[in-house]
Coordinates of C-alpha atoms in Angstrom, one line a residue:
M1 CA 102.5 102.5 140.1
T2 CA 98.7 101.7 140.2
P3 CA 97.4 98.6 141.9
Y4 CA 96.1 97.2 138.6
V5 CA 97.7 93.8 137.7
W6 CA 96.5 91.4 135.0
Q7 CA 96.4 87.9 136.3
P8 CA 96.5 84.9 134.0
T9 CA 93.9 82.2 134.5
A10 CA 95.0 78.5 134.9
A11 CA 93.2 77.7 131.6
R12 CA 95.0 80.5 129.8
T13 CA 98.4 79.4 131.1
A14 CA 97.8 75.8 130.3
T15 CA 97.0 76.4 126.6
A16 CA 99.6 79.1 125.9
N17 CA 102.2 78.5 123.2
V18 CA 105.0 79.5 125.6
T19 CA 103.8 76.9 128.1
R20 CA 104.0 74.2 125.4
L21 CA 107.6 75.3 124.6
G22 CA 108.6 75.1 128.3
R23 CA 107.0 71.8 129.0
S24 CA 108.7 70.2 126.1
H25 CA 112.0 70.9 127.8
G26 CA 110.9 70.2 131.4
I27 CA 110.5 73.9 132.3
S28 CA 107.5 74.8 134.4
S29 CA 107.6 78.6 134.7
I30 CA 108.3 81.6 132.5
T31 CA 111.0 82.8 135.0
E32 CA 112.9 79.5 134.5
L33 CA 112.4 79.7 130.7
R34 CA 113.7 83.3 130.6
T35 CA 116.7 82.4 132.7
R36 CA 117.7 79.4 130.6
S37 CA 117.1 81.3 127.3
M38 CA 119.4 84.2 128.5
K39 CA 122.1 81.9 129.6
D40 CA 122.0 79.7 126.5
P41 CA 120.5 81.7 123.6
Q42 CA 121.6 79.1 121.0
W43 CA 119.6 76.4 122.8
Y44 CA 116.5 78.7 122.9
W45 CA 116.6 79.7 119.2
D46 CA 117.0 76.1 118.1
A47 CA 114.2 75.0 120.5
A48 CA 111.9 77.7 119.1
V49 CA 112.5 76.8 115.5
R50 CA 111.6 73.2 116.3
D51 CA 108.6 74.1 118.4
L52 CA 107.0 76.3 115.7
S53 CA 108.1 73.9 112.9
I54 CA 109.7 76.8 111.0
P55 CA 110.7 75.2 107.7
F56 CA 114.3 75.4 106.4
S57 CA 114.7 74.0 102.8
T58 CA 118.2 72.9 103.9
P59 CA 118.7 72.4 107.6
Y60 CA 121.4 74.3 109.5
N61 CA 124.4 72.4 110.9
R62 CA 125.1 75.0 113.6
V63 CA 122.9 77.6 115.3
L64 CA 125.5 80.3 115.6
D65 CA 129.0 81.1 114.4
L66 CA 130.9 84.0 116.1
S67 CA 134.2 83.5 114.4
L68 CA 134.0 87.1 113.0
G69 CA 133.2 88.6 116.4
V70 CA 130.1 89.2 118.4
E71 CA 129.3 92.2 116.2
N72 CA 129.1 90.0 113.0
P73 CA 127.2 86.8 114.0
D74 CA 126.3 84.2 111.4
W75 CA 123.1 82.4 112.3
F76 CA 121.7 79.1 111.1
V77 CA 125.0 78.1 109.5
G78 CA 124.8 76.2 106.2
A79 CA 121.0 76.5 105.9
E80 CA 118.8 77.5 103.0
F81 CA 115.6 79.4 103.8
N82 CA 113.0 81.6 102.1
L83 CA 110.6 83.5 104.4
V84 CA 107.8 82.9 101.8
D85 CA 108.0 79.2 102.5
A86 CA 107.6 79.8 106.2
C87 CA 104.8 82.3 105.8
I88 CA 102.8 81.0 102.8
S89 CA 103.9 77.8 101.2
R90 CA 103.6 75.8 104.4
W91 CA 99.9 76.5 104.7
L92 CA 98.9 75.9 101.0
D93 CA 98.2 72.2 101.7
A94 CA 97.2 72.4 105.3
S95 CA 94.8 75.4 105.2
P96 CA 94.5 76.9 101.8
N97 CA 91.1 78.4 102.3
E98 CA 91.8 80.0 105.7
L99 CA 91.9 83.8 105.6
A100 CA 95.4 85.2 105.2
V101 CA 94.7 89.0 104.7
I102 CA 91.7 91.1 105.7
H103 CA 91.8 94.8 104.6
E104 CA 89.4 97.6 105.4
D105 CA 89.8 101.2 104.2
E106 CA 88.5 104.4 105.7
S107 CA 85.3 104.1 103.7
G108 CA 84.5 100.7 105.2
T109 CA 85.2 98.7 102.0
V110 CA 86.6 95.2 102.9
T111 CA 88.9 93.0 100.8
T112 CA 90.1 89.5 101.8
L113 CA 92.6 87.0 100.5
T114 CA 92.9 83.3 101.5
F115 CA 96.3 81.7 101.9
A116 CA 95.7 80.1 98.5
E117 CA 94.9 83.4 96.9
L118 CA 97.8 85.1 98.6
G119 CA 100.2 82.4 97.4
E120 CA 98.9 82.6 93.8
Q121 CA 99.3 86.4 93.7
V122 CA 102.8 86.3 95.3
S123 CA 103.9 83.7 92.8
A124 CA 102.5 85.7 89.9
A125 CA 104.1 89.0 91.1
A126 CA 107.4 87.3 91.6
A127 CA 107.3 86.0 88.1
G128 CA 106.4 89.4 86.8
M129 CA 109.4 91.0 88.7
T130 CA 111.7 88.4 87.2
A131 CA 110.4 89.2 83.7
L132 CA 111.1 92.9 84.3
G133 CA 114.8 92.0 85.1
I134 CA 114.6 92.3 88.9
S135 CA 116.8 89.6 90.4
A136 CA 118.3 88.5 93.7
G137 CA 120.1 91.3 95.5
D138 CA 118.3 94.1 93.7
A139 CA 116.6 96.6 96.0
V140 CA 112.9 97.3 95.4
A141 CA 111.2 100.2 97.2
I142 CA 107.6 99.7 98.2
Y143 CA 105.6 102.9 98.7
L144 CA 102.1 101.6 99.4
P145 CA 99.5 102.2 102.1
M146 CA 98.2 99.2 104.2
I147 CA 96.5 97.4 101.3
P148 CA 96.7 93.8 100.2
E149 CA 99.1 94.7 97.3
A150 CA 101.6 95.9 100.0
V151 CA 101.7 92.4 101.4
V152 CA 101.8 90.7 98.0
A153 CA 104.6 93.0 96.9
F154 CA 106.6 92.4 100.1
Y155 CA 106.5 88.7 99.7
A156 CA 107.1 88.7 96.0
V157 CA 110.3 90.7 96.5
A158 CA 111.5 88.2 99.1
S159 CA 110.5 85.2 97.0
I160 CA 113.0 86.0 94.3
G161 CA 115.8 87.0 96.7
A162 CA 115.5 90.8 96.1
I163 CA 115.6 93.3 98.9
A164 CA 112.4 95.1 100.1
V165 CA 112.7 98.7 101.0
P166 CA 109.3 99.6 102.6
L167 CA 108.7 103.3 102.7
F168 CA 106.3 105.1 105.1
S169 CA 103.1 105.9 103.1
G170 CA 103.2 109.5 104.3
F171 CA 106.7 110.3 103.2
A172 CA 107.2 113.4 101.1
S173 CA 109.5 113.3 98.0
P174 CA 112.8 114.3 99.7
A175 CA 112.4 111.5 102.3
I176 CA 111.6 109.0 99.5
S177 CA 114.5 110.0 97.4
A178 CA 117.0 109.9 100.3
R179 CA 116.1 106.2 101.1
I180 CA 115.9 105.1 97.4
N181 CA 119.3 106.6 96.7
D182 CA 120.8 105.1 99.8
A183 CA 119.4 101.7 98.9
A184 CA 120.3 102.1 95.2
A185 CA 116.8 100.8 94.4
K186 CA 116.4 99.4 90.9
A187 CA 112.5 99.4 91.0
V188 CA 109.7 101.0 92.9
I189 CA 106.1 99.9 93.5
V190 CA 103.8 102.8 94.2
A191 CA 100.1 103.5 94.7
D192 CA 98.4 106.4 93.1
G193 CA 97.2 107.4 96.5
T194 CA 95.3 106.7 99.7
V195 CA 92.7 108.4 101.8
R196 CA 93.4 109.4 105.4
R197 CA 91.0 111.5 107.5
N198 CA 88.8 111.8 104.4
R199 CA 91.6 113.5 102.5
R200 CA 93.3 112.1 99.4
I201 CA 97.0 111.8 99.7
D202 CA 98.7 111.8 96.3
M203 CA 101.4 109.2 96.5
A204 CA 102.1 109.0 92.8
N205 CA 103.2 112.7 92.5
A206 CA 105.3 112.4 95.6
M207 CA 107.1 109.4 94.1
A208 CA 107.4 111.1 90.7
Q209 CA 109.1 114.1 92.2
A210 CA 111.5 111.9 94.2
L211 CA 112.4 109.9 91.0
S212 CA 113.7 113.0 89.3
S213 CA 116.8 112.6 91.5
C214 CA 117.0 108.8 91.7
P215 CA 119.1 107.6 88.8
S216 CA 119.2 104.0 90.0
V217 CA 115.5 103.4 89.4
T218 CA 114.8 101.8 86.0
T219 CA 111.3 100.4 86.7
V220 CA 108.1 101.8 88.3
V221 CA 105.1 99.5 89.0
T222 CA 101.9 101.4 89.7
V223 CA 99.0 100.2 91.9
P224 CA 95.6 101.9 91.2
N225 CA 94.4 102.1 94.8
L226 CA 92.1 105.1 94.1
D227 CA 91.7 105.4 90.4
A228 CA 93.5 104.4 87.2
S229 CA 95.2 107.7 86.4
E230 CA 98.5 107.5 84.6
F231 CA 101.8 107.9 86.5
P232 CA 103.5 111.3 85.9
D233 CA 106.3 111.4 83.3
T234 CA 109.5 109.8 84.4
C235 CA 112.6 108.4 82.8
A236 CA 111.9 104.9 84.2
Q237 CA 109.9 102.2 82.5
V238 CA 106.3 102.3 83.9
T239 CA 104.1 99.2 84.2
T240 CA 100.8 98.6 86.0
W241 CA 100.3 96.1 88.8
D242 CA 97.8 94.1 86.7
S243 CA 100.5 93.8 83.9
L244 CA 103.0 92.7 86.5
V245 CA 101.0 89.8 87.9
R246 CA 100.0 88.6 84.4
S247 CA 103.4 88.9 82.7
G248 CA 104.9 85.5 83.6
Q249 CA 104.3 81.9 84.7
A250 CA 103.9 81.0 88.4
Q251 CA 107.3 81.1 90.2
S252 CA 108.3 79.2 93.3
P253 CA 110.3 80.8 96.1
A254 CA 114.0 80.7 95.5
R255 CA 116.3 78.6 97.7
L256 CA 118.5 81.2 99.4
P257 CA 121.2 81.3 102.1
A258 CA 119.4 81.6 105.4
M259 CA 121.0 84.9 106.3
Q260 CA 120.5 86.6 102.9
T261 CA 119.3 90.2 103.1
F262 CA 115.6 90.5 102.5
M263 CA 114.8 94.0 103.9
L264 CA 116.2 97.4 104.7
G265 CA 114.4 99.1 107.5
Y266 CA 115.2 102.8 107.6
T267 CA 115.4 104.6 110.9
S268 CA 115.6 108.4 111.4
G269 CA 117.5 110.6 113.8
T270 CA 118.0 114.3 114.5
T271 CA 121.3 114.3 112.6
G272 CA 122.8 112.4 109.8
K273 CA 121.0 110.5 107.0
P274 CA 118.6 107.7 107.8
K275 CA 120.2 104.4 108.7
G276 CA 119.2 101.3 106.7
A277 CA 119.0 98.4 109.1
V278 CA 119.9 95.1 107.3
H279 CA 117.5 92.2 108.0
T280 CA 117.7 88.7 106.8
H281 CA 115.3 85.9 105.7
A282 CA 115.8 83.5 108.6
G283 CA 117.0 85.9 111.2
F284 CA 114.0 88.2 111.1
T285 CA 111.5 85.5 110.5
V286 CA 112.6 83.3 113.4
K287 CA 112.6 86.3 115.8
V288 CA 109.2 87.7 114.8
A289 CA 107.5 84.3 114.5
T290 CA 108.5 83.5 118.1
E291 CA 107.5 87.0 119.2
V292 CA 104.0 86.6 117.9
A293 CA 103.7 83.0 119.0
Y294 CA 104.9 83.4 122.6
S295 CA 104.3 87.0 123.6
F296 CA 101.0 87.5 121.8
D297 CA 100.0 83.8 121.9
I298 CA 98.8 83.8 118.3
K299 CA 97.7 80.4 116.9
Q300 CA 96.6 79.2 113.5
G301 CA 93.3 80.8 112.4
D302 CA 93.6 83.8 114.8
K303 CA 93.4 87.4 113.5
F304 CA 96.3 89.7 114.2
C305 CA 96.0 93.5 113.7
W306 CA 98.4 96.3 114.5
I307 CA 97.5 99.9 113.6
T308 CA 100.7 100.8 111.8
D309 CA 102.3 101.2 108.4
M310 CA 104.6 98.9 106.3
G311 CA 107.2 101.7 106.4
W312 CA 107.7 101.0 110.2
V313 CA 109.1 97.8 111.5
M314 CA 105.7 96.8 113.0
G315 CA 104.3 96.4 109.5
P316 CA 106.8 93.7 108.5
L317 CA 106.7 92.2 112.0
A318 CA 102.9 91.9 112.0
T319 CA 102.9 90.5 108.4
I320 CA 105.6 87.8 108.9
G321 CA 104.8 87.1 112.5
A322 CA 101.1 86.5 111.8
H323 CA 101.6 84.4 108.7
A324 CA 104.4 82.3 110.1
N325 CA 101.9 81.2 112.7
G326 CA 99.1 80.6 110.3
A327 CA 97.0 83.6 111.4
A328 CA 95.2 86.2 109.3
L329 CA 96.8 89.7 109.0
V330 CA 94.2 92.4 109.4
L331 CA 95.1 95.7 107.7
Y332 CA 93.5 99.1 108.3
E333 CA 94.1 101.8 105.7
G334 CA 93.3 105.2 107.2
S335 CA 92.9 106.9 110.5
P336 CA 91.3 104.7 113.3
D337 CA 89.3 107.7 114.7
V338 CA 87.4 108.4 111.5
P339 CA 84.5 109.1 111.3
D340 CA 84.5 109.2 115.1
D341 CA 86.3 107.8 118.1
Y342 CA 84.3 104.6 118.0
R343 CA 85.7 103.4 114.7
L344 CA 88.3 101.2 116.3
W345 CA 85.8 99.3 118.4
Q346 CA 83.5 98.8 115.4
F347 CA 86.5 97.6 113.4
V348 CA 87.4 95.0 116.1
E349 CA 83.8 93.8 116.3
R350 CA 83.4 93.5 112.5
H351 CA 86.5 91.4 112.0
K352 CA 86.6 89.5 115.3
I353 CA 90.2 90.5 115.9
T354 CA 92.2 88.3 118.2
M355 CA 95.2 90.5 118.9
L356 CA 94.9 94.3 118.7
G357 CA 98.0 96.5 118.6
V358 CA 97.6 100.1 119.6
S359 CA 99.8 103.0 120.7
P360 CA 99.5 104.8 124.0
T361 CA 98.9 108.1 122.1
L362 CA 95.9 106.6 120.3
V363 CA 94.5 105.3 123.6
R364 CA 94.9 108.7 125.3
A365 CA 92.9 110.3 122.4
L366 CA 90.1 107.7 122.8
R367 CA 89.8 108.1 126.6
A368 CA 87.4 111.0 126.2
T369 CA 84.7 108.7 124.6
A370 CA 81.8 107.3 126.6
M371 CA 82.3 103.9 128.2
D372 CA 78.5 103.3 127.9
T373 CA 78.8 103.5 124.1
I374 CA 82.1 101.4 123.9
A375 CA 80.3 98.7 125.9
T376 CA 77.8 98.3 123.1
Y377 CA 80.5 96.8 120.9
D378 CA 81.4 93.1 121.0
L379 CA 85.1 93.0 121.8
S380 CA 85.0 89.4 123.1
S381 CA 87.2 88.1 120.2
V382 CA 90.2 90.0 121.6
Q383 CA 92.5 87.8 123.6
T384 CA 95.6 90.0 123.7
L385 CA 96.4 93.7 123.4
G386 CA 99.8 94.9 122.0
S387 CA 101.7 98.1 122.4
T388 CA 105.2 99.4 121.6
G389 CA 107.1 102.5 120.7
E390 CA 106.5 104.9 123.6
P391 CA 105.9 104.8 127.4
W392 CA 102.5 104.4 128.9
D393 CA 100.9 106.5 131.5
S394 CA 99.0 104.4 134.1
D395 CA 95.6 106.2 133.7
S396 CA 95.5 105.4 129.9
Y397 CA 96.8 101.9 130.4
D398 CA 94.4 101.1 133.1
W399 CA 91.5 102.6 131.2
L400 CA 92.2 100.3 128.2
A401 CA 93.0 97.2 130.2
S402 CA 90.5 97.5 133.1
D403 CA 87.7 99.7 131.9
V404 CA 87.4 98.8 128.2
F405 CA 88.4 95.1 128.4
G406 CA 87.4 94.4 132.0
G407 CA 90.8 93.1 133.1
R408 CA 90.1 90.1 130.8
V409 CA 93.1 90.3 128.5
P410 CA 96.8 91.0 128.9
V411 CA 98.5 94.1 127.5
I412 CA 101.8 92.9 125.9
N413 CA 103.7 96.2 126.1
F414 CA 107.1 95.4 124.5
S415 CA 110.2 97.4 123.7
G416 CA 112.7 97.0 120.8
G417 CA 113.3 98.8 117.6
T418 CA 113.9 98.7 113.9
E419 CA 117.5 97.6 114.3
V420 CA 116.4 94.9 116.9
G421 CA 113.9 93.3 114.5
G422 CA 111.6 92.7 117.4
S423 CA 111.7 93.2 121.1
F424 CA 114.3 93.4 123.9
L425 CA 111.7 93.3 126.6
A426 CA 108.2 91.8 126.8
P427 CA 105.7 90.3 129.2
Y428 CA 104.2 86.9 128.5
P429 CA 100.5 85.9 128.9
V430 CA 101.4 83.3 131.6
E431 CA 102.7 85.8 134.2
P432 CA 101.1 88.6 136.2
I433 CA 101.5 91.9 134.3
P434 CA 101.4 95.1 136.4
S435 CA 100.1 98.4 134.9
C436 CA 102.5 99.7 132.2
S437 CA 104.9 96.8 132.7
L438 CA 107.4 95.6 130.1
G439 CA 107.6 92.3 131.9
G440 CA 111.3 91.3 131.6
P441 CA 113.8 90.2 129.0
S442 CA 112.3 88.7 125.9
L443 CA 113.2 85.1 125.4
G444 CA 116.6 84.6 124.0
M445 CA 117.6 88.2 124.7
N446 CA 120.4 88.6 127.3
V447 CA 119.6 92.2 128.1
D448 CA 120.8 94.3 131.1
V449 CA 120.9 97.9 132.5
V450 CA 124.4 99.2 133.1
D451 CA 126.1 102.3 134.4
D452 CA 128.6 104.4 132.5
Q453 CA 131.3 101.8 133.1
G454 CA 129.2 99.0 131.7
L455 CA 128.5 97.4 135.2
P456 CA 125.0 96.1 136.1
L457 CA 122.8 98.7 137.7
R458 CA 119.6 98.2 139.7
G459 CA 117.3 100.8 141.1
E460 CA 118.8 103.6 139.1
I461 CA 118.5 104.8 135.5
G462 CA 121.1 103.4 133.1
E463 CA 121.8 102.3 129.6
L464 CA 119.8 99.4 128.1
V465 CA 122.3 96.9 126.6
C466 CA 122.3 93.3 125.2
R467 CA 125.2 91.1 126.0
T468 CA 124.8 88.5 123.3
P469 CA 123.7 88.6 119.7
W470 CA 120.3 87.5 118.4
P471 CA 119.0 86.3 115.0
S472 CA 117.2 89.5 113.9
M473 CA 119.9 91.9 115.0
T474 CA 120.7 94.2 112.0
R475 CA 123.8 92.8 110.3
S476 CA 125.0 96.3 109.5
V477 CA 124.0 99.8 108.5
W478 CA 123.4 99.4 104.7
R479 CA 126.6 100.3 102.9
D480 CA 128.2 101.8 106.1
H481 CA 129.5 99.1 108.4
D482 CA 131.6 101.7 110.3
R483 CA 128.5 103.6 111.2
Y484 CA 126.9 100.3 112.5
L485 CA 129.9 99.6 114.7
E486 CA 129.9 103.2 115.9
S487 CA 126.2 103.3 116.6
Y488 CA 125.8 100.1 118.6
W489 CA 129.2 98.7 119.6
S490 CA 131.5 101.6 120.5
R491 CA 130.1 102.5 123.9
F492 CA 131.0 99.2 125.7
E493 CA 133.3 96.6 124.4
G494 CA 131.5 93.5 123.0
I495 CA 128.1 94.7 124.2
W496 CA 125.3 96.1 122.1
C497 CA 124.2 99.6 123.4
H498 CA 120.7 100.5 122.2
G499 CA 120.5 104.1 123.1
D500 CA 117.6 103.8 125.5
F501 CA 117.6 104.6 129.2
A502 CA 116.0 101.9 131.4
L503 CA 115.4 101.1 135.0
I504 CA 115.1 97.7 136.8
D505 CA 113.2 98.1 140.1
E506 CA 115.5 96.8 142.9
A507 CA 112.6 95.5 144.9
D508 CA 110.5 93.5 142.5
G509 CA 112.7 93.3 139.3
T510 CA 110.2 95.2 137.2
W511 CA 111.7 96.7 134.0
Y512 CA 110.9 100.2 132.7
I513 CA 112.0 101.9 129.5
L514 CA 112.4 105.6 130.1
G515 CA 113.0 106.9 126.6
R516 CA 115.9 107.5 124.3
S517 CA 119.2 108.4 126.0
D518 CA 119.2 111.7 124.2
D519 CA 115.6 112.4 125.4
V520 CA 116.4 111.9 129.0
M521 CA 117.0 115.1 131.0
N522 CA 119.7 115.9 133.5
V523 CA 118.4 118.2 136.1
A524 CA 121.0 119.2 138.7
G525 CA 122.9 116.0 138.1
K526 CA 119.7 113.8 138.3
R527 CA 118.6 111.8 135.3
L528 CA 114.9 112.2 134.6
A529 CA 112.9 110.5 131.8
P530 CA 110.2 112.5 130.0
A531 CA 107.7 109.7 130.8
E532 CA 107.9 110.6 134.5
I533 CA 106.9 114.2 133.9
E534 CA 104.3 113.3 131.2
S535 CA 102.6 110.6 133.3
A536 CA 102.0 113.1 136.1
I537 CA 100.6 115.7 133.7
A538 CA 98.4 113.1 132.0
T539 CA 96.3 112.8 135.1
H540 CA 94.9 116.3 134.6
P541 CA 91.6 116.3 132.8
A542 CA 92.5 119.3 130.6
V543 CA 95.6 117.6 129.1
A544 CA 95.2 115.7 125.8
E545 CA 98.9 114.9 125.5
S546 CA 102.3 116.4 126.4
A547 CA 106.0 116.3 125.8
A548 CA 108.6 117.1 128.4
V549 CA 112.1 118.2 127.2
G550 CA 115.3 119.4 128.9
V551 CA 116.4 123.0 128.0
P552 CA 119.9 124.3 129.0
D553 CA 119.9 126.1 132.3
P554 CA 123.0 127.9 133.8
K555 CA 122.2 126.7 137.4
K556 CA 120.8 123.2 136.9
G557 CA 122.5 122.2 133.7
E558 CA 119.0 121.5 132.3
T559 CA 115.5 122.6 133.3
V560 CA 112.2 121.0 132.4
W561 CA 109.9 122.6 129.8
V562 CA 106.5 121.0 129.1
F563 CA 104.6 121.5 125.9
W564 CA 101.0 120.3 126.2
V565 CA 97.9 120.1 124.0
P566 CA 94.7 121.2 125.8
R567 CA 91.4 119.4 125.5
D568 CA 88.5 121.3 124.1
G569 CA 87.0 123.8 126.6
S570 CA 90.0 124.1 128.9
D571 CA 91.7 127.4 129.9
P572 CA 95.5 127.0 129.3
N573 CA 96.4 129.9 131.5
A574 CA 94.5 128.6 134.4
V575 CA 95.9 125.1 134.1
A576 CA 99.6 125.9 133.8
A577 CA 100.1 126.4 137.6
E578 CA 98.2 123.2 138.3
L579 CA 100.4 121.2 136.0
R580 CA 103.5 122.5 137.8
E581 CA 102.0 121.4 141.1
L582 CA 101.2 118.0 139.7
V583 CA 104.9 117.4 138.7
A584 CA 106.1 118.8 142.0
D585 CA 103.8 116.5 144.0
N586 CA 104.4 113.4 141.9
V587 CA 108.0 113.7 140.7
G588 CA 109.6 116.2 143.0
K589 CA 109.9 120.0 143.4
P590 CA 113.3 120.2 141.8
F591 CA 111.7 118.8 138.6
A592 CA 108.7 121.2 138.4
P593 CA 108.8 122.6 134.9
S594 CA 110.0 126.2 134.6
E595 CA 107.8 126.6 131.5
V596 CA 104.4 125.0 130.7
I597 CA 103.5 125.9 127.2
A598 CA 100.1 125.1 125.5
V599 CA 100.4 124.2 121.8
P600 CA 97.9 123.2 119.1
A601 CA 99.7 119.8 118.4
L602 CA 102.8 117.8 119.0
P603 CA 104.8 116.4 116.1
K604 CA 104.3 112.6 115.9
T605 CA 105.1 109.7 113.6
R606 CA 102.3 107.7 111.9
S607 CA 102.8 105.1 114.6
A608 CA 102.1 107.9 117.2
K609 CA 105.5 108.4 118.7
I610 CA 106.0 112.0 119.9
L611 CA 109.2 113.4 118.4
R612 CA 110.5 115.0 121.6
R613 CA 114.0 115.7 120.1
A614 CA 112.3 117.8 117.4
V615 CA 110.4 119.7 120.1
R616 CA 113.6 120.3 122.1
A617 CA 115.3 121.5 119.0
V618 CA 112.7 124.1 118.4
A619 CA 112.7 125.1 122.0
T620 CA 116.5 125.7 121.9
D621 CA 116.5 127.3 118.4
A622 CA 118.4 124.3 116.9
N623 CA 117.8 122.4 113.7
P624 CA 115.1 119.7 114.3
G625 CA 116.9 117.4 111.8
D626 CA 115.2 114.8 109.7
M627 CA 111.4 115.2 110.0
S628 CA 110.6 112.7 107.2
S629 CA 109.0 110.3 109.7
A630 CA 106.6 112.9 111.0
E631 CA 103.0 112.7 110.1
N632 CA 102.4 116.4 111.0
P633 CA 105.7 118.3 110.7
E634 CA 103.7 121.5 110.7
A635 CA 103.2 121.0 114.4
L636 CA 106.6 122.6 114.9
D637 CA 105.3 125.8 113.4
G638 CA 102.6 125.9 116.1
I639 CA 105.3 125.4 118.8
R640 CA 107.4 128.2 117.3
S641 CA 104.4 130.5 117.4
A642 CA 103.7 129.6 121.1
L643 CA 107.3 130.3 122.0
T644 CA 107.3 133.6 120.1
A645 CA 104.2 134.6 122.2
L646 CA 106.0 133.5 125.4
R647 CA 109.1 135.5 124.7

């Protein structure tokens, strides 16, 4: 651990949203607030709803009902709620002319919507969907890049009580059809294309190919993001976005049961079909609204940006979380390092972004840029940085927090997942935050680290679990409740097991997420997280990024192999021995990698998660499984070539 620690100022603490919440209940510290929220989650969720004035059209008479078991909680009993009321309707009188959406594409073109304009478009699109025969309970797939229409479509589907199925904008047709068929989607909303790294991505053709094997789809709505070309031939009825929003009268959000399904968030694994996490209007909204308010300290009029996609949970989280707090959502469509590595800082300066969410992988890529040039950009609007999805290395974290932002703002590095609907662990901007820290349990989340018998574990790697339910917890795996119970509730009785390995430092109580349980290596009986190896290797100037995986070994059970991407101008052969020494010195000689293999690229998702399980599969001649979430699946071919040369 490095000595870098972010320290909150007295002024920052005094004005923080989470401080207001605590004071209203006579609580003076984040430690005390965490403890009470973990012991009494029902108290916390009710207190948060009231603190943030989250509107229920019919109030709940009970926060939680567990009569069907901890695996099947019913939240906000007896209430009616539509997330559109919480995110848009509530601001139409108070601040109709405040910006709600700011969009910039790779060419630099900017589009904006006020809350009044967003509300008008959502109402019109909802009426158009109703006119097309889409109704409550119907699934609607949304295959759009990060454009304003993606936000409008998302809310319009929710407004009428239909179910949104956001699809990653880089999916190929097999991945699209798999999710559409699992959801039994009745309609799809698709853009003709988008531009990423100055290259046109033809989304319409990918969707058309997928629809040839999707009999449930009866309606296609096309969005002309690049041009007005016609959608390829299909058996479904095709209508344009303009026709949709002009086809009916304005339509108010429907009054719905609070826990009605509004979204299926699909997750991928190495085996089996993707799982549809079932999220609800009130459950998801309450969780992400509190997340954005208390962890990221977003207030009305702020500007919230996360470099992501609507097909990942961070897209809906950013959208609903920002708007439920009256902030503007800032969308970037394209690659944040085009035309050069200064694009991100230019983007922040132009739009005066308040909260910027980035991935460790993106930051590692930007570290090669000149600080003197970065310093010419005005980044003073940024009050909070966000990160999730993968472990940090301290050099990259400290470079961003200390060098780029001068130790002025906190990094809210939080950990959760699609099925969680937010975070398990998060720091808060009213507490000291050490380098790479996850802080501690998120408010209202009774999380723990346990051993193989389910007993609390400190100072050693164990399973991350949650002992009580929370509002945004997936209610099931779509159309496969047995798989839901098997995936999350079968390991320990009455306890959610998330599938991540974690560590709580025995001395100071600091939490660390060490990767997926199936990513963690077992070397001679010792559990070892990839992040420990990769953090050591990242300190070498020749390394752009790396992935450490465990490969079967007759003596140790598993041995460590490292696949790494060299920076320009480095000599991979000369560096390999130095990387082994770095691991031996920083992690331990037994964990020094037996193979250090330079590769052109590592497979990653659009949100920059390295797909280590796919790397391990190639290394062991196994099937890499579902690669539909990968932005660059061709990276596996480069790894195969490197292995062939090695052998």
